[in-house]
Amino acid sequence: GGGGIDIEATDGKGRTAFELALGAGHTNVLKILNELRARASIKIYATTWNCNAAKNPDHLMISALLSGGLEAGDHIEQYGMYIIALQETVELNVSSVLKNKDISLAWEQPILHKLNESRAEKLPKFQLVVKKHLVGMLLLIFALEPIRVLISNIQLFKIGVGAGKTIGVGGNKGAVAARFRFWGRNIMVLNCHLPAHQKALKDRNSALAQIWKKLNVMSPDSKDQVVLCLGDFNYRLTYNIKEFKQVEGLIHNHQIGSLLENEQLLQERKQGKVLQGFQEGKISFLPTFKLEIGSSKYNNKRVPAYCDRILWSNDTKVSLVQQHWYRCLERIVSSDHKPVSSKFEIDLYPSESKHLETSSKSGSLTSPIDHSYSEIKLDSTSTP
């Protein structure tokens, strides 16, 4: 519904159109996909959060993280895919960098439970599609079963920068990422955590350049058609700490435009230094860092900043990306960062694109379904 694939539509026996088609063979799959071609899109919920080493995420925390900022009782939107990018899932110290312990289950299980708990028995359920971690960074992607069927050729990446990379164990900063094909489209998702502190501007730019180079992001070789890049980018406002009261006043008066005039990432993008070809929605929320834990009061030891961001890039000849909203999740107060979330809708078949085709000999889909995985580990000494 809503102009996208109606994955909830059933035949009266709880079987979705995709399930019926897949059960009947490729010919019917192709028929249904062609019928849906003109309105084929997928709605995606994306969120990024530096959780400040939150332990044992509970039901309320997960509910708030997946809520899109809506209050209990509000209409909950339906999505085909959820992208969860977390940073600092563990404390960033020498021990955690060396151990690189995988704590993903602590997040994966309650998120999956929350996504599926209210779904009727016969409706398709969410499944884990992507899981990748590096020290405190964790990327999780969940999709409904009929959507999962159309995801293939998954590649996973990790790139460490900062502390630890010189000893070959990754880094306390960097990126975890995934590439996959969805309905014949090449999609990439990156979860980035860049060097901290206001004066580390060049280090942040350098880290992005390293990630982009090693992963060939948006390069002709990569053939990326849709890229979502989200995380704790750690870019700051250019005020100094002595101007904290001035910044606090701008926040109190909701003068977001004045704050953004002094925002590093916007300045660097405007000068063409980073994230060229990427877009970001209008920022209408207050700074997401640094909050007093347990409240929405800003910590006066740091100038408030828009550390947490979501950007995207796409080949408009192949796939159109529409951002419906971009907001901060104010209800979560268990970290010194606020999560940021967004609703995207990816139109997989713009008007100028061609119909799905079949092979004249086999009658099979031109992009056969192949649930294959490969993992690529990139450290300070390796190349793609």
Short mmCIF file of C-alpha atoms in Angstrom, two decimals:
data_model
loop_
_atom_site.label_atom_id
_atom_site.label_comp_id
_atom_site.label_asym_id
_atom_site.label_seq_id
_atom_site.Cartn_x
_atom_site.Cartn_y
_atom_site.Cartn_z
CA GLY A 1 0.00 0.00 0.00
CA GLY A 2 0.93 3.66 0.02
CA GLY A 3 2.40 3.49 -3.48
CA GLY A 4 4.79 0.66 -2.56
CA ILE A 5 4.74 -3.10 -2.72
CA ASP A 6 1.69 -4.31 -0.81
CA ILE A 7 3.48 -7.10 0.99
CA GLU A 8 0.58 -7.45 3.43
CA ALA A 9 -2.01 -8.32 0.76
CA THR A 10 -3.10 -11.94 1.03
CA ASP A 11 -5.32 -14.40 -0.80
CA GLY A 12 -7.64 -14.83 2.18
CA LYS A 13 -5.63 -17.76 3.51
CA GLY A 14 -2.79 -15.69 4.89
CA ARG A 15 -0.54 -16.22 1.90
CA THR A 16 1.04 -13.11 0.39
CA ALA A 17 1.29 -12.45 -3.32
CA PHE A 18 5.04 -13.03 -3.14
CA GLU A 19 4.62 -16.34 -1.35
CA LEU A 20 2.05 -17.51 -3.90
CA ALA A 21 4.28 -16.48 -6.78
CA LEU A 22 7.40 -18.06 -5.34
CA GLY A 23 5.47 -21.27 -4.75
CA ALA A 24 4.30 -21.31 -8.36
CA GLY A 25 7.69 -20.78 -9.98
CA HIS A 26 9.68 -18.10 -11.79
CA THR A 27 7.12 -17.40 -14.51
CA ASN A 28 4.52 -16.21 -12.02
CA VAL A 29 7.12 -14.29 -10.01
CA LEU A 30 8.02 -12.44 -13.17
CA LYS A 31 4.37 -11.78 -13.97
CA ILE A 32 3.67 -10.30 -10.55
CA LEU A 33 6.86 -8.23 -10.54
CA ASN A 34 6.00 -6.82 -13.96
CA GLU A 35 2.49 -5.95 -12.79
CA LEU A 36 3.95 -4.12 -9.80
CA ARG A 37 6.79 -2.52 -11.76
CA ALA A 38 5.20 0.91 -12.13
CA ARG A 39 4.63 1.27 -8.38
CA ALA A 40 7.45 -0.90 -7.02
CA SER A 41 9.06 0.70 -3.99
CA ILE A 42 10.25 -0.26 -0.55
CA LYS A 43 9.81 1.71 2.66
CA ILE A 44 12.86 1.71 4.90
CA TYR A 45 13.28 2.79 8.51
CA ALA A 46 16.87 3.85 9.24
CA THR A 47 18.23 4.88 12.62
CA THR A 48 21.65 5.65 14.07
CA TRP A 49 22.55 5.85 17.74
CA ASN A 50 25.71 6.14 19.79
CA CYS A 51 24.36 4.21 22.75
CA ASN A 52 27.26 4.95 25.14
CA ALA A 53 27.88 1.28 25.97
CA ALA A 54 24.28 0.62 26.98
CA LYS A 55 24.07 -2.82 28.54
CA ASN A 56 21.16 -5.23 28.14
CA PRO A 57 18.88 -3.02 26.01
CA ASP A 58 15.37 -3.46 27.36
CA HIS A 59 11.95 -3.51 25.72
CA LEU A 60 11.26 0.19 26.35
CA MET A 61 14.60 1.25 24.87
CA ILE A 62 14.13 -0.89 21.76
CA SER A 63 10.52 0.31 21.36
CA ALA A 64 11.65 3.93 21.50
CA LEU A 65 14.50 3.27 19.06
CA LEU A 66 12.11 1.79 16.49
CA SER A 67 9.29 4.27 17.10
CA GLY A 68 10.41 7.01 14.75
CA GLY A 69 9.71 9.47 17.54
CA LEU A 70 6.05 8.55 17.74
CA GLU A 71 4.33 8.28 21.09
CA ALA A 72 2.53 5.19 22.35
CA GLY A 73 -0.88 4.96 20.73
CA ASP A 74 0.16 6.84 17.59
CA HIS A 75 -0.24 5.12 14.23
CA ILE A 76 2.82 2.96 13.64
CA GLU A 77 3.95 2.93 10.04
CA GLN A 78 4.75 -0.28 8.20
CA TYR A 79 8.19 -0.82 6.70
CA GLY A 80 9.70 -3.55 4.58
CA MET A 81 13.21 -3.04 5.96
CA TYR A 82 14.82 -1.71 9.15
CA ILE A 83 18.43 -0.47 9.20
CA ILE A 84 19.93 -0.09 12.67
CA ALA A 85 23.39 1.52 12.99
CA LEU A 86 24.84 1.55 16.50
CA GLN A 87 28.08 2.96 17.86
CA GLU A 88 29.77 2.41 21.22
CA THR A 89 27.90 -0.77 21.99
CA VAL A 90 30.92 -1.44 24.23
CA GLU A 91 33.20 0.93 26.09
CA LEU A 92 35.96 2.13 23.79
CA ASN A 93 39.10 1.14 25.65
CA VAL A 94 42.23 -0.88 24.85
CA SER A 95 40.66 -4.10 26.08
CA SER A 96 37.52 -3.81 23.95
CA VAL A 97 39.56 -2.92 20.85
CA LEU A 98 41.81 -5.96 21.36
CA LYS A 99 38.98 -8.38 22.15
CA ASN A 100 36.58 -7.04 19.47
CA LYS A 101 33.85 -9.03 21.23
CA ASP A 102 30.66 -9.62 19.28
CA ILE A 103 27.74 -8.44 21.44
CA SER A 104 25.30 -8.25 18.54
CA LEU A 105 22.91 -10.84 19.99
CA ALA A 106 22.10 -8.49 22.88
CA TRP A 107 20.60 -6.14 20.28
CA GLU A 108 19.53 -8.51 17.53
CA GLN A 109 17.19 -10.64 19.62
CA PRO A 110 15.14 -7.89 21.32
CA ILE A 111 14.87 -5.91 18.07
CA LEU A 112 13.63 -8.96 16.16
CA HIS A 113 11.19 -9.74 18.97
CA LYS A 114 9.83 -6.18 18.92
CA LEU A 115 9.45 -6.15 15.13
CA ASN A 116 7.50 -9.40 15.12
CA GLU A 117 5.54 -9.31 18.38
CA SER A 118 2.49 -7.50 17.04
CA ARG A 119 2.34 -9.20 13.65
CA ALA A 120 -0.56 -11.59 13.09
CA GLU A 121 0.37 -15.26 12.94
CA LYS A 122 -0.19 -15.59 9.20
CA LEU A 123 1.54 -12.34 8.22
CA PRO A 124 5.17 -12.51 7.04
CA LYS A 125 7.74 -11.99 9.76
CA PHE A 126 10.95 -9.99 9.88
CA GLN A 127 14.26 -11.80 9.48
CA LEU A 128 17.83 -10.72 10.10
CA VAL A 129 19.53 -9.99 6.78
CA VAL A 130 22.81 -8.30 7.76
CA LYS A 131 24.88 -8.37 10.93
CA LYS A 132 28.36 -6.87 11.09
CA HIS A 133 30.36 -5.43 13.99
CA LEU A 134 33.75 -3.90 14.69
CA VAL A 135 34.53 -3.14 18.34
CA GLY A 136 31.61 -0.82 19.26
CA MET A 137 30.12 -0.39 15.80
CA LEU A 138 27.20 -2.65 14.88
CA LEU A 139 25.13 -2.73 11.69
CA LEU A 140 21.89 -4.72 11.71
CA ILE A 141 19.45 -4.94 8.80
CA PHE A 142 16.09 -6.69 9.10
CA ALA A 143 13.59 -7.33 6.30
CA LEU A 144 10.18 -8.94 5.96
CA GLU A 145 10.33 -12.45 4.54
CA PRO A 146 8.98 -11.55 1.06
CA ILE A 147 11.55 -8.74 0.87
CA ARG A 148 14.34 -11.01 2.13
CA VAL A 149 13.68 -13.37 -0.76
CA LEU A 150 14.67 -10.58 -3.16
CA ILE A 151 17.97 -9.76 -1.40
CA SER A 152 21.10 -11.47 -2.70
CA ASN A 153 24.88 -11.20 -3.13
CA ILE A 154 25.47 -9.83 0.36
CA GLN A 155 28.99 -8.56 1.07
CA LEU A 156 30.12 -7.43 4.52
CA PHE A 157 32.96 -5.03 5.32
CA LYS A 158 34.79 -3.57 8.28
CA ILE A 159 37.40 -0.83 8.26
CA GLY A 160 39.22 0.37 11.36
CA VAL A 161 40.75 3.79 11.85
CA GLY A 162 42.04 5.41 15.00
CA ALA A 163 43.36 3.55 18.04
CA GLY A 164 44.20 -0.08 17.32
CA LYS A 165 44.63 0.07 13.57
CA THR A 166 48.44 0.20 13.81
CA ILE A 167 48.49 -3.17 15.58
CA GLY A 168 46.25 -4.75 13.00
CA VAL A 169 43.13 -5.27 15.05
CA GLY A 170 40.83 -2.77 13.44
CA GLY A 171 40.20 0.42 15.36
CA ASN A 172 37.98 2.18 17.84
CA LYS A 173 36.61 4.24 14.94
CA GLY A 174 35.92 3.44 11.31
CA ALA A 175 33.00 1.79 9.53
CA VAL A 176 31.06 -1.43 9.11
CA ALA A 177 29.17 -1.80 5.88
CA ALA A 178 27.14 -4.07 3.64
CA ARG A 179 26.52 -4.30 -0.05
CA PHE A 180 23.67 -6.33 -1.51
CA ARG A 181 21.38 -6.61 -4.49
CA PHE A 182 17.70 -5.96 -4.00
CA TRP A 183 15.39 -6.59 -6.93
CA GLY A 184 18.31 -6.14 -9.32
CA ARG A 185 19.56 -2.94 -7.68
CA ASN A 186 22.95 -2.48 -6.02
CA ILE A 187 22.49 -1.07 -2.53
CA MET A 188 25.15 -0.15 0.02
CA VAL A 189 24.73 0.75 3.70
CA LEU A 190 27.53 2.21 5.84
CA ASN A 191 27.62 2.69 9.60
CA CYS A 192 30.41 5.18 10.34
CA HIS A 193 31.99 6.30 13.61
CA LEU A 194 34.56 9.02 13.00
CA PRO A 195 37.25 10.59 15.24
CA ALA A 196 35.92 12.74 18.06
CA HIS A 197 36.59 16.28 19.38
CA GLN A 198 36.14 19.64 17.73
CA LYS A 199 39.76 20.04 16.62
CA ALA A 200 39.85 16.66 14.83
CA LEU A 201 38.17 18.01 11.69
CA LYS A 202 41.00 16.91 9.37
CA ASP A 203 41.07 13.49 11.04
CA ARG A 204 37.35 13.05 10.32
CA ASN A 205 37.80 14.07 6.71
CA SER A 206 40.79 11.73 6.39
CA ALA A 207 38.85 8.83 7.94
CA LEU A 208 36.01 9.30 5.46
CA ALA A 209 38.52 9.43 2.60
CA GLN A 210 40.08 6.14 3.78
CA ILE A 211 36.68 4.46 4.06
CA TRP A 212 35.58 5.73 0.65
CA LYS A 213 38.82 4.63 -1.02
CA LYS A 214 38.97 1.16 0.51
CA LEU A 215 35.31 0.44 -0.19
CA ASN A 216 35.18 2.17 -3.59
CA VAL A 217 32.05 4.01 -2.44
CA MET A 218 30.12 5.37 -5.42
CA SER A 219 33.01 4.56 -7.75
CA PRO A 220 32.42 3.23 -11.29
CA ASP A 221 33.92 -0.10 -10.19
CA SER A 222 31.51 -0.53 -7.28
CA LYS A 223 28.39 0.03 -9.37
CA ASP A 224 26.61 1.37 -6.27
CA GLN A 225 23.15 2.64 -7.19
CA VAL A 226 21.78 3.52 -3.75
CA VAL A 227 24.03 4.30 -0.77
CA LEU A 228 22.80 5.07 2.75
CA CYS A 229 25.49 6.45 5.04
CA LEU A 230 24.63 6.94 8.70
CA GLY A 231 26.38 7.07 12.03
CA ASP A 232 28.19 9.21 14.56
CA PHE A 233 30.20 11.41 12.21
CA ASN A 234 31.38 13.51 15.17
CA TYR A 235 31.40 16.80 13.22
CA ARG A 236 30.93 19.72 15.61
CA LEU A 237 29.71 23.30 15.80
CA THR A 238 32.54 25.82 15.44
CA TYR A 239 31.75 27.68 18.67
CA ASN A 240 34.28 27.35 21.49
CA ILE A 241 33.41 26.12 24.95
CA LYS A 242 33.40 29.69 26.30
CA GLU A 243 30.39 30.32 24.06
CA PHE A 244 28.39 27.48 25.60
CA LYS A 245 25.80 29.87 27.10
CA GLN A 246 25.33 31.53 23.70
CA VAL A 247 24.76 28.15 22.05
CA GLU A 248 22.44 27.11 24.86
CA GLY A 249 20.42 30.28 24.23
CA LEU A 250 20.12 29.47 20.51
CA ILE A 251 18.94 25.98 21.42
CA HIS A 252 16.43 27.31 23.94
CA ASN A 253 14.99 29.64 21.28
CA HIS A 254 15.03 26.88 18.66
CA GLN A 255 17.26 28.94 16.37
CA ILE A 256 18.42 25.94 14.40
CA GLY A 257 19.39 27.96 11.34
CA SER A 258 21.91 29.98 13.36
CA LEU A 259 23.40 26.79 14.78
CA LEU A 260 23.73 25.18 11.36
CA GLU A 261 25.56 28.20 9.94
CA ASN A 262 28.42 27.10 12.18
CA GLU A 263 28.23 23.34 11.59
CA GLN A 264 31.39 21.60 10.38
CA LEU A 265 29.91 18.85 8.20
CA LEU A 266 27.69 21.27 6.29
CA GLN A 267 30.70 23.53 5.77
CA GLU A 268 32.96 20.71 4.59
CA ARG A 269 30.32 19.35 2.20
CA LYS A 270 29.71 22.84 0.79
CA GLN A 271 33.43 23.11 0.05
CA GLY A 272 33.38 19.70 -1.65
CA LYS A 273 35.78 18.10 0.81
CA VAL A 274 33.64 15.16 1.92
CA LEU A 275 30.54 13.18 0.94
CA GLN A 276 30.35 14.61 -2.56
CA GLY A 277 27.22 13.51 -4.36
CA PHE A 278 25.38 12.82 -1.09
CA GLN A 279 22.21 14.47 0.17
CA GLU A 280 20.94 15.17 3.65
CA GLY A 281 17.42 16.08 4.66
CA LYS A 282 16.57 19.36 6.33
CA ILE A 283 17.75 19.37 9.94
CA SER A 284 14.82 20.62 12.03
CA PHE A 285 15.89 19.04 15.31
CA LEU A 286 18.21 20.24 18.06
CA PRO A 287 21.82 19.05 18.52
CA THR A 288 22.10 15.36 19.36
CA PHE A 289 25.23 15.59 21.57
CA LYS A 290 26.34 16.02 24.40
CA LEU A 291 23.42 15.37 26.76
CA GLU A 292 23.38 14.72 30.47
CA ILE A 293 22.49 11.04 30.81
CA GLY A 294 18.95 10.66 32.08
CA SER A 295 17.79 14.07 30.86
CA SER A 296 17.61 16.34 27.83
CA LYS A 297 19.96 18.89 29.37
CA TYR A 298 23.22 19.61 27.53
CA ASN A 299 26.51 18.87 29.29
CA ASN A 300 28.52 22.09 29.62
CA LYS A 301 31.82 20.24 29.14
CA ARG A 302 31.22 20.11 25.38
CA VAL A 303 29.73 22.49 22.86
CA PRO A 304 26.44 20.87 21.68
CA ALA A 305 26.79 19.29 18.25
CA TYR A 306 25.00 17.48 15.43
CA CYS A 307 27.22 14.40 15.59
CA ASP A 308 24.60 11.91 14.48
CA ARG A 309 23.51 12.03 10.85
CA ILE A 310 21.92 10.16 7.95
CA LEU A 311 22.82 10.89 4.32
CA TRP A 312 22.20 9.15 1.02
CA SER A 313 23.20 9.08 -2.62
CA ASN A 314 21.55 7.39 -5.57
CA ASP A 315 21.69 6.95 -9.31
CA THR A 316 18.45 8.65 -10.33
CA LYS A 317 18.36 6.80 -13.64
CA VAL A 318 17.94 3.53 -11.79
CA SER A 319 16.37 4.22 -8.39
CA LEU A 320 14.72 7.25 -6.86
CA VAL A 321 15.10 7.85 -3.12
CA GLN A 322 12.55 9.91 -1.23
CA GLN A 323 13.09 10.90 2.38
CA HIS A 324 9.73 11.29 4.11
CA TRP A 325 11.08 12.59 7.41
CA TYR A 326 14.32 13.10 9.36
CA ARG A 327 14.14 13.52 13.11
CA CYS A 328 15.75 13.07 16.50
CA LEU A 329 14.30 10.57 18.99
CA GLU A 330 13.89 12.77 22.04
CA ARG A 331 12.49 10.12 24.39
CA ILE A 332 15.75 8.18 24.67
CA VAL A 333 17.88 9.63 27.49
CA SER A 334 20.13 6.70 28.42
CA SER A 335 23.12 7.99 26.42
CA ASP A 336 24.91 11.30 25.92
CA HIS A 337 23.74 11.07 22.28
CA LYS A 338 20.19 11.19 20.96
CA PRO A 339 19.33 8.73 18.17
CA VAL A 340 18.45 10.08 14.75
CA SER A 341 15.97 8.30 12.48
CA SER A 342 14.55 8.65 9.00
CA LYS A 343 11.92 7.13 6.74
CA PHE A 344 13.03 6.45 3.19
CA GLU A 345 11.13 5.14 0.22
CA ILE A 346 13.15 3.75 -2.65
CA ASP A 347 11.36 3.70 -5.99
CA LEU A 348 13.01 0.83 -7.80
CA TYR A 349 11.60 1.55 -11.22
CA PRO A 350 11.61 5.22 -12.24
CA SER A 351 9.53 5.99 -15.32
CA GLU A 352 12.52 5.92 -17.66
CA SER A 353 13.69 2.44 -16.61
CA LYS A 354 12.91 -0.72 -18.55
CA HIS A 355 10.54 -3.53 -17.68
CA LEU A 356 11.90 -6.65 -16.09
CA GLU A 357 12.94 -9.01 -18.81
CA THR A 358 13.24 -12.74 -19.17
CA SER A 359 15.87 -14.75 -20.90
CA SER A 360 14.49 -15.84 -24.27
CA LYS A 361 15.73 -19.37 -23.61
CA SER A 362 15.14 -20.06 -19.95
CA GLY A 363 12.34 -17.66 -19.06
CA SER A 364 14.08 -16.97 -15.75
CA LEU A 365 14.60 -13.65 -14.02
CA THR A 366 17.48 -11.57 -15.38
CA SER A 367 18.69 -11.16 -11.78
CA PRO A 368 18.42 -14.67 -10.33
CA ILE A 369 17.93 -14.98 -6.60
CA ASP A 370 21.19 -16.09 -5.00
CA HIS A 371 21.40 -15.86 -1.21
CA SER A 372 25.17 -15.83 -1.16
CA TYR A 373 27.36 -14.15 1.43
CA SER A 374 30.94 -12.98 1.30
CA GLU A 375 32.88 -11.17 3.95
CA ILE A 376 35.66 -8.71 3.27
CA LYS A 377 37.83 -7.56 6.14
CA LEU A 378 39.86 -4.44 5.54
CA ASP A 379 42.45 -3.28 8.03
CA SER A 380 45.20 -0.68 7.83
CA THR A 381 47.34 -2.84 5.55
CA SER A 382 44.81 -4.35 3.16
CA THR A 383 43.14 -3.07 0.04
CA PRO A 384 39.74 -3.91 -1.45
#
